[in-house]
């Protein structure tokens, strides 16, 4: 399964979050809707009476007649967080159910109110020790029950706010503050994990390194606030074009990285061109000015277990460098062996300048390639292996 973490899964590939970023999303927001209550009571008369009262107090009620049914509800994907349990029930009694809730459900906290006909103090102590938050003895006054439920609601609402504050801090640590994309550190972590997954499953992974062309001119001409708006709009386009299990991050300044799990070379450049063309059609209006943008894209296909995340970025950087030197607003895929590109530390880009001028012209084929011919305005530049002295028509068409 893909290590994509940006959006929901597509049924076959699930969303992924790294071990240090396991989110405990609240399944019920008590501040946004009526509180939901699970009522487990085997006495039908008492159950119907309580259900009617709870509805009258504004609660949403899920009522069951035994502990087994209550446990099944609690194990579902979005169970109520406020739980009222009878002590004695068929199948699983209230005491055992409290223990299961405390030890078997760790996603978030359930507030449990245990009700029983036992009135001895040691019974109350046993209920609290088993995991109940409060204890109510039958017969009880309905106003007392209502007051205890208000306390429970306040506690759960406080937990909501604490969880939201934690998630806000987590977003600040993992997301880019301007665009909302993954920041550099988080993206690199996710990408390295994705490469590990791909190596185990023998799958190829695509990587795009994207640069916003002439972005400095936008800042110099229209101001940095205009530049910020352009970056946000471009980031939005990147997210909208991608599949649910791809993920995108801001690499720095006006550069972005996109990881494309389980992507062949043809599909990689198809997606790259869709991204490039979607931004080329974007116009940002600011202060009466209409700001147009374009992208230069460096693409690389990572074979299973072939490269580290930083090596893949280095190869993509060579392709991006060539795209910018080839007139910008195009996609370049580098076909030179990656070992050759990385053999000289710190001199990857210089390799593009080692070719003879005439040979360099032959290396770049500015034509729509297979898989992108249906995209109007497509410009995929294929950086061919540079040691060939001639490039045939068939080789120019290779995708």
Tab-separated table of C-alpha atoms in Angstrom:
chain	number	residue	atom	x	y	z
A	1	UNK	CA	0.000	0.000	0.000
A	2	UNK	CA	1.129	3.502	-0.721
A	3	UNK	CA	2.758	5.725	1.821
A	4	UNK	CA	0.635	8.591	0.642
A	5	UNK	CA	-0.567	10.723	3.453
A	6	UNK	CA	-2.222	13.714	1.852
A	7	UNK	CA	-5.719	12.541	1.125
A	8	UNK	CA	-8.174	9.741	1.628
A	9	UNK	CA	-7.525	6.304	0.197
A	10	UNK	CA	-8.976	5.076	-3.080
A	11	UNK	CA	-10.054	1.673	-1.802
A	12	UNK	CA	-6.882	-0.163	-2.761
A	13	UNK	CA	-4.183	2.164	-1.555
A	14	UNK	CA	-4.590	3.474	1.950
A	15	UNK	CA	-3.483	6.776	3.398
A	16	UNK	CA	-0.346	6.624	5.502
A	17	UNK	CA	0.960	8.571	8.424
A	18	UNK	CA	4.430	8.053	9.900
A	19	UNK	CA	4.814	6.504	13.326
A	20	UNK	CA	5.530	9.817	15.026
A	21	UNK	CA	2.467	11.409	13.404
A	22	UNK	CA	-0.367	9.040	14.280
A	23	UNK	CA	-3.376	11.294	14.479
A	24	UNK	CA	-6.063	10.716	17.109
A	25	UNK	CA	-8.877	12.428	15.258
A	26	UNK	CA	-12.042	12.981	17.248
A	27	UNK	CA	-14.872	10.981	15.762
A	28	UNK	CA	-17.538	13.019	17.519
A	29	UNK	CA	-17.235	16.760	17.940
A	30	UNK	CA	-19.439	17.596	20.907
A	31	UNK	CA	-19.209	21.282	20.133
A	32	UNK	CA	-20.458	20.840	16.568
A	33	UNK	CA	-23.501	18.596	17.159
A	34	UNK	CA	-25.698	17.135	19.875
A	35	UNK	CA	-23.713	14.793	22.163
A	36	UNK	CA	-24.116	11.112	21.358
A	37	UNK	CA	-24.883	8.666	24.133
A	38	UNK	CA	-24.651	4.889	24.175
A	39	UNK	CA	-27.286	3.500	26.574
A	40	UNK	CA	-26.950	-0.169	27.568
A	41	UNK	CA	-29.808	-1.355	29.815
A	42	UNK	CA	-31.425	-4.812	29.856
A	43	UNK	CA	-34.615	-3.649	31.617
A	44	UNK	CA	-36.871	-2.529	28.773
A	45	UNK	CA	-38.982	-0.177	30.905
A	46	UNK	CA	-35.930	1.610	32.332
A	47	UNK	CA	-34.270	1.700	28.914
A	48	UNK	CA	-37.306	3.308	27.231
A	49	UNK	CA	-37.689	5.833	30.069
A	50	UNK	CA	-34.038	6.856	29.925
A	51	UNK	CA	-34.066	7.005	26.143
A	52	UNK	CA	-37.044	9.368	26.192
A	53	UNK	CA	-35.418	11.619	28.805
A	54	UNK	CA	-32.098	11.733	26.934
A	55	UNK	CA	-33.836	12.720	23.705
A	56	UNK	CA	-35.680	15.433	25.592
A	57	UNK	CA	-32.390	16.812	26.929
A	58	UNK	CA	-30.980	17.086	23.404
A	59	UNK	CA	-28.819	13.969	23.270
A	60	UNK	CA	-28.551	11.576	20.348
A	61	UNK	CA	-29.134	8.095	21.751
A	62	UNK	CA	-27.982	4.657	20.644
A	63	UNK	CA	-29.845	2.178	22.882
A	64	UNK	CA	-28.993	-1.534	23.274
A	65	UNK	CA	-30.303	-4.234	25.614
A	66	UNK	CA	-27.111	-6.068	26.655
A	67	UNK	CA	-23.362	-5.755	27.048
A	68	UNK	CA	-22.500	-7.729	23.923
A	69	UNK	CA	-24.406	-5.295	21.713
A	70	UNK	CA	-22.837	-2.357	23.578
A	71	UNK	CA	-19.329	-3.729	22.991
A	72	UNK	CA	-20.030	-4.149	19.277
A	73	UNK	CA	-21.166	-0.516	19.072
A	74	UNK	CA	-18.072	0.683	20.918
A	75	UNK	CA	-15.784	-1.183	18.507
A	76	UNK	CA	-17.310	0.473	15.452
A	77	UNK	CA	-15.609	3.268	13.559
A	78	UNK	CA	-17.471	6.183	15.174
A	79	UNK	CA	-18.924	5.155	18.545
A	80	UNK	CA	-20.561	7.535	21.028
A	81	UNK	CA	-18.133	8.894	23.610
A	82	UNK	CA	-20.609	9.228	26.455
A	83	UNK	CA	-21.619	5.777	27.729
A	84	UNK	CA	-24.331	4.813	30.238
A	85	UNK	CA	-24.082	1.185	31.390
A	86	UNK	CA	-26.213	-0.970	33.646
A	87	UNK	CA	-24.131	-3.030	36.066
A	88	UNK	CA	-25.974	-6.324	35.532
A	89	UNK	CA	-26.569	-7.235	31.894
A	90	UNK	CA	-26.626	-10.496	29.882
A	91	UNK	CA	-23.435	-11.499	28.058
A	92	UNK	CA	-21.056	-8.813	29.320
A	93	UNK	CA	-21.879	-6.956	32.527
A	94	UNK	CA	-21.124	-3.289	33.153
A	95	UNK	CA	-17.985	-3.921	35.218
A	96	UNK	CA	-16.368	-6.089	32.541
A	97	UNK	CA	-17.400	-3.657	29.828
A	98	UNK	CA	-15.753	-0.786	31.713
A	99	UNK	CA	-12.522	-2.771	31.803
A	100	UNK	CA	-12.716	-3.485	28.070
A	101	UNK	CA	-13.308	0.176	27.301
A	102	UNK	CA	-10.292	1.268	29.323
A	103	UNK	CA	-7.908	-1.385	28.004
A	104	UNK	CA	-9.245	-2.146	24.526
A	105	UNK	CA	-10.194	1.266	23.133
A	106	UNK	CA	-7.314	3.741	23.078
A	107	UNK	CA	-8.220	6.099	20.216
A	108	UNK	CA	-9.864	8.604	22.540
A	109	UNK	CA	-11.508	8.787	25.921
A	110	UNK	CA	-15.003	7.474	26.676
A	111	UNK	CA	-16.853	8.910	29.656
A	112	UNK	CA	-18.642	5.996	31.388
A	113	UNK	CA	-21.533	6.355	33.829
A	114	UNK	CA	-22.421	3.099	35.583
A	115	UNK	CA	-25.947	2.655	37.004
A	116	UNK	CA	-27.015	-0.124	39.358
A	117	UNK	CA	-29.382	-1.134	42.107
A	118	UNK	CA	-26.443	-1.799	44.453
A	119	UNK	CA	-26.127	0.986	46.983
A	120	UNK	CA	-23.231	-0.086	49.196
A	121	UNK	CA	-20.144	2.138	49.190
A	122	UNK	CA	-17.884	-0.765	48.278
A	123	UNK	CA	-19.954	-1.220	45.104
A	124	UNK	CA	-19.337	2.387	44.137
A	125	UNK	CA	-15.614	1.889	44.771
A	126	UNK	CA	-15.628	-1.269	42.629
A	127	UNK	CA	-17.357	0.586	39.793
A	128	UNK	CA	-14.822	3.409	39.821
A	129	UNK	CA	-11.875	1.012	40.066
A	130	UNK	CA	-13.179	-0.940	37.052
A	131	UNK	CA	-12.937	2.183	34.909
A	132	UNK	CA	-16.244	3.994	35.375
A	133	UNK	CA	-16.066	7.793	35.666
A	134	UNK	CA	-19.196	8.093	37.795
A	135	UNK	CA	-21.734	5.923	39.590
A	136	UNK	CA	-25.504	6.261	40.004
A	137	UNK	CA	-27.720	4.125	42.213
A	138	UNK	CA	-31.250	3.033	41.290
A	139	UNK	CA	-33.783	4.396	41.855
A	140	UNK	CA	-32.266	7.770	40.937
A	141	UNK	CA	-33.595	11.250	40.451
A	142	UNK	CA	-33.657	12.316	36.794
A	143	UNK	CA	-32.289	15.756	37.673
A	144	UNK	CA	-29.255	14.082	39.243
A	145	UNK	CA	-28.694	12.074	36.059
A	146	UNK	CA	-29.005	15.230	33.968
A	147	UNK	CA	-26.435	17.024	36.138
A	148	UNK	CA	-23.960	14.152	35.860
A	149	UNK	CA	-24.370	14.127	32.076
A	150	UNK	CA	-23.642	17.866	31.927
A	151	UNK	CA	-20.410	17.229	33.825
A	152	UNK	CA	-19.543	14.461	31.366
A	153	UNK	CA	-20.216	16.761	28.406
A	154	UNK	CA	-17.959	19.469	29.851
A	155	UNK	CA	-15.121	16.976	30.317
A	156	UNK	CA	-15.448	15.601	26.792
A	157	UNK	CA	-15.632	19.125	25.362
A	158	UNK	CA	-12.420	20.021	27.205
A	159	UNK	CA	-10.791	16.921	25.739
A	160	UNK	CA	-11.897	18.064	22.285
A	161	UNK	CA	-10.186	21.403	22.776
A	162	UNK	CA	-6.991	19.773	24.034
A	163	UNK	CA	-6.891	17.410	21.074
A	164	UNK	CA	-7.524	20.289	18.668
A	165	UNK	CA	-4.688	22.263	20.238
A	166	UNK	CA	-2.380	19.261	19.855
A	167	UNK	CA	-3.371	18.814	16.206
A	168	UNK	CA	-2.779	22.516	15.558
A	169	UNK	CA	0.732	22.184	16.973
A	170	UNK	CA	1.297	19.053	14.910
A	171	UNK	CA	0.248	20.906	11.759
A	172	UNK	CA	2.648	23.718	12.571
A	173	UNK	CA	5.463	21.179	12.897
A	174	UNK	CA	4.703	19.172	9.736
A	175	UNK	CA	2.984	21.561	7.305
A	176	UNK	CA	4.233	24.582	5.412
A	177	UNK	CA	2.609	27.610	7.014
A	178	UNK	CA	1.877	29.422	3.742
A	179	UNK	CA	0.684	26.700	1.372
A	180	UNK	CA	-0.562	24.015	3.764
A	181	UNK	CA	1.581	21.412	1.983
A	182	UNK	CA	3.952	19.073	3.795
A	183	UNK	CA	7.109	20.888	4.780
A	184	UNK	CA	10.536	19.779	3.582
A	185	UNK	CA	11.431	17.612	6.590
A	186	UNK	CA	8.096	15.805	6.640
A	187	UNK	CA	8.054	15.219	2.893
A	188	UNK	CA	11.542	13.726	2.908
A	189	UNK	CA	10.548	11.414	5.750
A	190	UNK	CA	7.418	10.292	3.915
A	191	UNK	CA	9.263	9.877	0.628
A	192	UNK	CA	11.991	7.733	2.179
A	193	UNK	CA	9.303	5.544	3.754
A	194	UNK	CA	7.530	5.282	0.418
A	195	UNK	CA	10.735	4.174	-1.274
A	196	UNK	CA	11.120	1.503	1.387
A	197	UNK	CA	7.577	0.299	0.751
A	198	UNK	CA	8.185	0.327	-2.993
A	199	UNK	CA	11.363	-1.723	-2.595
A	200	UNK	CA	9.472	-4.387	-0.648
A	201	UNK	CA	6.617	-4.534	-3.162
A	202	UNK	CA	8.896	-4.228	-6.243
A	203	UNK	CA	7.088	-1.077	-7.406
A	204	UNK	CA	8.425	1.988	-9.190
A	205	UNK	CA	8.029	5.465	-7.719
A	206	UNK	CA	7.890	8.754	-9.576
A	207	UNK	CA	9.321	12.017	-8.300
A	208	UNK	CA	8.765	15.512	-9.679
A	209	UNK	CA	10.900	18.497	-8.708
A	210	UNK	CA	9.028	21.641	-9.722
A	211	UNK	CA	10.201	25.238	-9.954
A	212	UNK	CA	7.915	28.242	-10.441
A	213	UNK	CA	9.411	30.138	-13.371
A	214	UNK	CA	10.564	33.754	-12.897
A	215	UNK	CA	9.006	33.944	-9.446
A	216	UNK	CA	11.423	36.651	-8.314
A	217	UNK	CA	9.945	38.924	-10.965
A	218	UNK	CA	6.508	38.455	-9.401
A	219	UNK	CA	7.820	39.581	-6.013
A	220	UNK	CA	9.792	42.471	-7.508
A	221	UNK	CA	6.935	43.692	-9.719
A	222	UNK	CA	3.826	43.055	-7.611
A	223	UNK	CA	5.187	42.656	-4.082
A	224	UNK	CA	5.678	39.734	-1.732
A	225	UNK	CA	2.007	39.504	-0.777
A	226	UNK	CA	1.209	38.901	-4.425
A	227	UNK	CA	3.958	36.288	-4.503
A	228	UNK	CA	2.472	34.576	-1.472
A	229	UNK	CA	-0.924	34.462	-3.175
A	230	UNK	CA	0.612	32.936	-6.300
A	231	UNK	CA	2.353	30.251	-4.230
A	232	UNK	CA	-0.910	29.362	-2.475
A	233	UNK	CA	-2.845	29.166	-5.734
A	234	UNK	CA	-0.168	27.030	-7.382
A	235	UNK	CA	-0.093	24.720	-4.346
A	236	UNK	CA	-3.858	24.346	-4.654
A	237	UNK	CA	-3.521	23.376	-8.314
A	238	UNK	CA	-0.869	20.797	-7.470
A	239	UNK	CA	-3.113	19.161	-4.881
A	240	UNK	CA	-6.145	19.124	-7.163
A	241	UNK	CA	-4.369	17.433	-10.068
A	242	UNK	CA	-2.844	14.627	-8.000
A	243	UNK	CA	-4.285	11.234	-7.163
A	244	UNK	CA	-5.537	10.564	-3.645
A	245	UNK	CA	-2.407	8.646	-2.630
A	246	UNK	CA	0.210	10.967	-4.153
A	247	UNK	CA	1.745	13.543	-1.838
A	248	UNK	CA	3.264	16.958	-2.350
A	249	UNK	CA	5.520	19.186	-0.271
A	250	UNK	CA	7.142	22.574	-0.455
A	251	UNK	CA	10.867	22.045	-0.948
A	252	UNK	CA	11.791	25.661	-0.347
A	253	UNK	CA	11.050	29.074	-1.826
A	254	UNK	CA	9.211	28.498	-5.106
A	255	UNK	CA	10.173	24.814	-5.436
A	256	UNK	CA	7.869	21.859	-4.814
A	257	UNK	CA	8.305	18.086	-4.620
A	258	UNK	CA	5.685	15.520	-5.618
A	259	UNK	CA	5.924	11.786	-4.940
A	260	UNK	CA	3.896	9.471	-7.169
A	261	UNK	CA	3.728	5.884	-5.858
A	262	UNK	CA	3.375	2.965	-8.295
A	263	UNK	CA	3.967	5.178	-11.331
A	264	UNK	CA	5.597	4.176	-14.605
A	265	UNK	CA	7.730	6.524	-16.676
A	266	UNK	CA	4.930	7.172	-19.175
A	267	UNK	CA	2.393	7.913	-16.479
A	268	UNK	CA	4.909	10.049	-14.594
A	269	UNK	CA	5.384	12.459	-17.477
A	270	UNK	CA	1.675	12.404	-18.260
A	271	UNK	CA	0.963	13.634	-14.741
A	272	UNK	CA	3.842	16.118	-14.903
A	273	UNK	CA	2.391	17.658	-18.041
A	274	UNK	CA	-1.089	17.827	-16.576
A	275	UNK	CA	0.357	19.711	-13.625
A	276	UNK	CA	2.392	22.033	-15.821
A	277	UNK	CA	-0.542	22.819	-18.109
A	278	UNK	CA	-2.949	23.364	-15.206
A	279	UNK	CA	-0.627	26.025	-13.771
A	280	UNK	CA	0.022	27.529	-17.220
A	281	UNK	CA	-3.745	28.126	-17.439
A	282	UNK	CA	-3.837	29.754	-13.999
A	283	UNK	CA	-4.230	33.517	-13.704
A	284	UNK	CA	-3.947	35.148	-10.271
A	285	UNK	CA	-5.619	38.543	-9.916
A	286	UNK	CA	-3.990	40.903	-7.431
A	287	UNK	CA	-4.363	44.661	-7.127
A	288	UNK	CA	-5.817	44.996	-10.595
A	289	UNK	CA	-2.982	42.966	-12.137
A	290	UNK	CA	-3.346	39.568	-13.811
A	291	UNK	CA	-0.372	37.389	-12.885
A	292	UNK	CA	0.393	34.396	-15.104
A	293	UNK	CA	2.689	31.578	-14.034
A	294	UNK	CA	4.505	28.619	-15.524
A	295	UNK	CA	6.444	25.637	-14.206
A	296	UNK	CA	9.670	23.884	-15.067
A	297	UNK	CA	9.565	20.232	-14.085
A	298	UNK	CA	12.312	17.680	-13.518
A	299	UNK	CA	11.075	14.082	-13.482
A	300	UNK	CA	12.720	10.873	-12.333
A	301	UNK	CA	11.508	7.276	-12.063
A	302	UNK	CA	12.946	5.401	-9.092
A	303	UNK	CA	13.208	1.658	-9.597
A	304	UNK	CA	12.653	-0.595	-6.541
A	305	UNK	CA	15.546	-0.299	-4.090
A	306	UNK	CA	17.645	1.709	-6.543
A	307	UNK	CA	18.085	5.120	-4.908
A	308	UNK	CA	17.690	6.897	-1.608
A	309	UNK	CA	15.339	9.852	-1.349
A	310	UNK	CA	18.212	12.355	-1.564
A	311	UNK	CA	19.721	10.575	-4.579
A	312	UNK	CA	16.364	10.713	-6.371
A	313	UNK	CA	16.087	14.433	-5.666
A	314	UNK	CA	19.612	14.970	-6.993
A	315	UNK	CA	18.698	13.238	-10.281
A	316	UNK	CA	15.446	15.195	-10.532
A	317	UNK	CA	17.453	18.362	-9.942
A	318	UNK	CA	19.581	17.612	-13.020
A	319	UNK	CA	16.425	17.268	-15.114
A	320	UNK	CA	15.000	20.481	-13.646
A	321	UNK	CA	18.250	22.313	-14.393
A	322	UNK	CA	18.026	21.170	-17.986
A	323	UNK	CA	14.355	22.217	-18.198
A	324	UNK	CA	15.203	25.724	-17.011
A	325	UNK	CA	18.086	25.939	-19.482
A	326	UNK	CA	15.801	24.756	-22.293
A	327	UNK	CA	13.453	27.731	-22.187
A	328	UNK	CA	11.493	26.859	-19.013
A	329	UNK	CA	7.795	25.916	-18.959
A	330	UNK	CA	8.573	22.307	-19.894
A	331	UNK	CA	9.094	18.869	-18.412
A	332	UNK	CA	12.430	17.076	-18.643
A	333	UNK	CA	12.965	13.417	-17.806
A	334	UNK	CA	16.586	12.411	-17.351
A	335	UNK	CA	17.490	9.065	-18.927
A	336	UNK	CA	21.197	9.179	-18.095
A	337	UNK	CA	22.155	6.336	-15.684
A	338	UNK	CA	21.712	7.623	-12.157
A	339	UNK	CA	25.044	6.144	-11.014
A	340	UNK	CA	26.745	8.338	-13.577
A	341	UNK	CA	24.917	11.431	-12.395
A	342	UNK	CA	25.824	10.840	-8.769
A	343	UNK	CA	29.388	9.673	-9.361
A	344	UNK	CA	30.809	13.168	-8.948
A	345	UNK	CA	29.661	14.587	-5.637
A	346	UNK	CA	28.293	18.102	-5.914
A	347	UNK	CA	28.711	18.193	-9.704
A	348	UNK	CA	25.466	16.621	-10.930
A	349	UNK	CA	24.329	19.705	-12.807
A	350	UNK	CA	27.726	20.183	-14.434
A	351	UNK	CA	27.228	16.941	-16.370
A	352	UNK	CA	24.644	18.694	-18.534
A	353	UNK	CA	27.314	21.156	-19.621
A	354	UNK	CA	29.899	18.527	-20.583
A	355	UNK	CA	28.313	17.625	-23.913
A	356	UNK	CA	29.385	19.135	-27.211
A	357	UNK	CA	27.023	21.919	-28.284
A	358	UNK	CA	25.734	20.022	-31.326
A	359	UNK	CA	25.299	16.848	-29.301
A	360	UNK	CA	23.452	18.762	-26.610
A	361	UNK	CA	20.947	19.951	-29.206
A	362	UNK	CA	20.301	16.350	-30.136
A	363	UNK	CA	19.834	15.341	-26.528
A	364	UNK	CA	16.699	17.438	-26.038
A	365	UNK	CA	13.629	16.392	-27.952
A	366	UNK	CA	10.919	19.040	-27.581
A	367	UNK	CA	7.945	17.008	-28.687
A	368	UNK	CA	4.867	15.530	-27.107
A	369	UNK	CA	5.682	12.022	-26.051
A	370	UNK	CA	3.643	8.898	-25.759
A	371	UNK	CA	1.138	9.251	-22.961
A	372	UNK	CA	0.964	13.051	-23.340
A	373	UNK	CA	-0.030	13.456	-26.959
A	374	UNK	CA	-3.642	14.009	-25.892
A	375	UNK	CA	-2.656	17.048	-23.842
A	376	UNK	CA	-2.791	20.278	-25.874
A	377	UNK	CA	0.376	22.338	-25.530
A	378	UNK	CA	2.397	19.443	-24.144
A	379	UNK	CA	6.191	19.917	-24.151
A	380	UNK	CA	8.116	16.947	-22.777
A	381	UNK	CA	11.861	17.245	-23.270
A	382	UNK	CA	13.562	13.856	-23.092
A	383	UNK	CA	17.183	14.092	-22.003
A	384	UNK	CA	18.720	11.235	-23.931
A	385	UNK	CA	21.875	9.374	-22.994
A	386	UNK	CA	24.484	11.950	-24.103
A	387	UNK	CA	27.264	9.713	-25.372
A	388	UNK	CA	25.396	8.828	-28.560
A	389	UNK	CA	26.685	10.770	-31.536
A	390	UNK	CA	23.415	10.426	-33.390
A	391	UNK	CA	19.815	10.247	-32.248
A	392	UNK	CA	17.471	8.524	-34.683
A	393	UNK	CA	13.842	9.482	-35.223
A	394	UNK	CA	12.780	6.283	-33.452
A	395	UNK	CA	14.940	7.144	-30.440
A	396	UNK	CA	13.495	10.644	-30.311
A	397	UNK	CA	10.043	9.084	-30.029
A	398	UNK	CA	11.012	6.681	-27.248
A	399	UNK	CA	8.946	7.162	-24.139
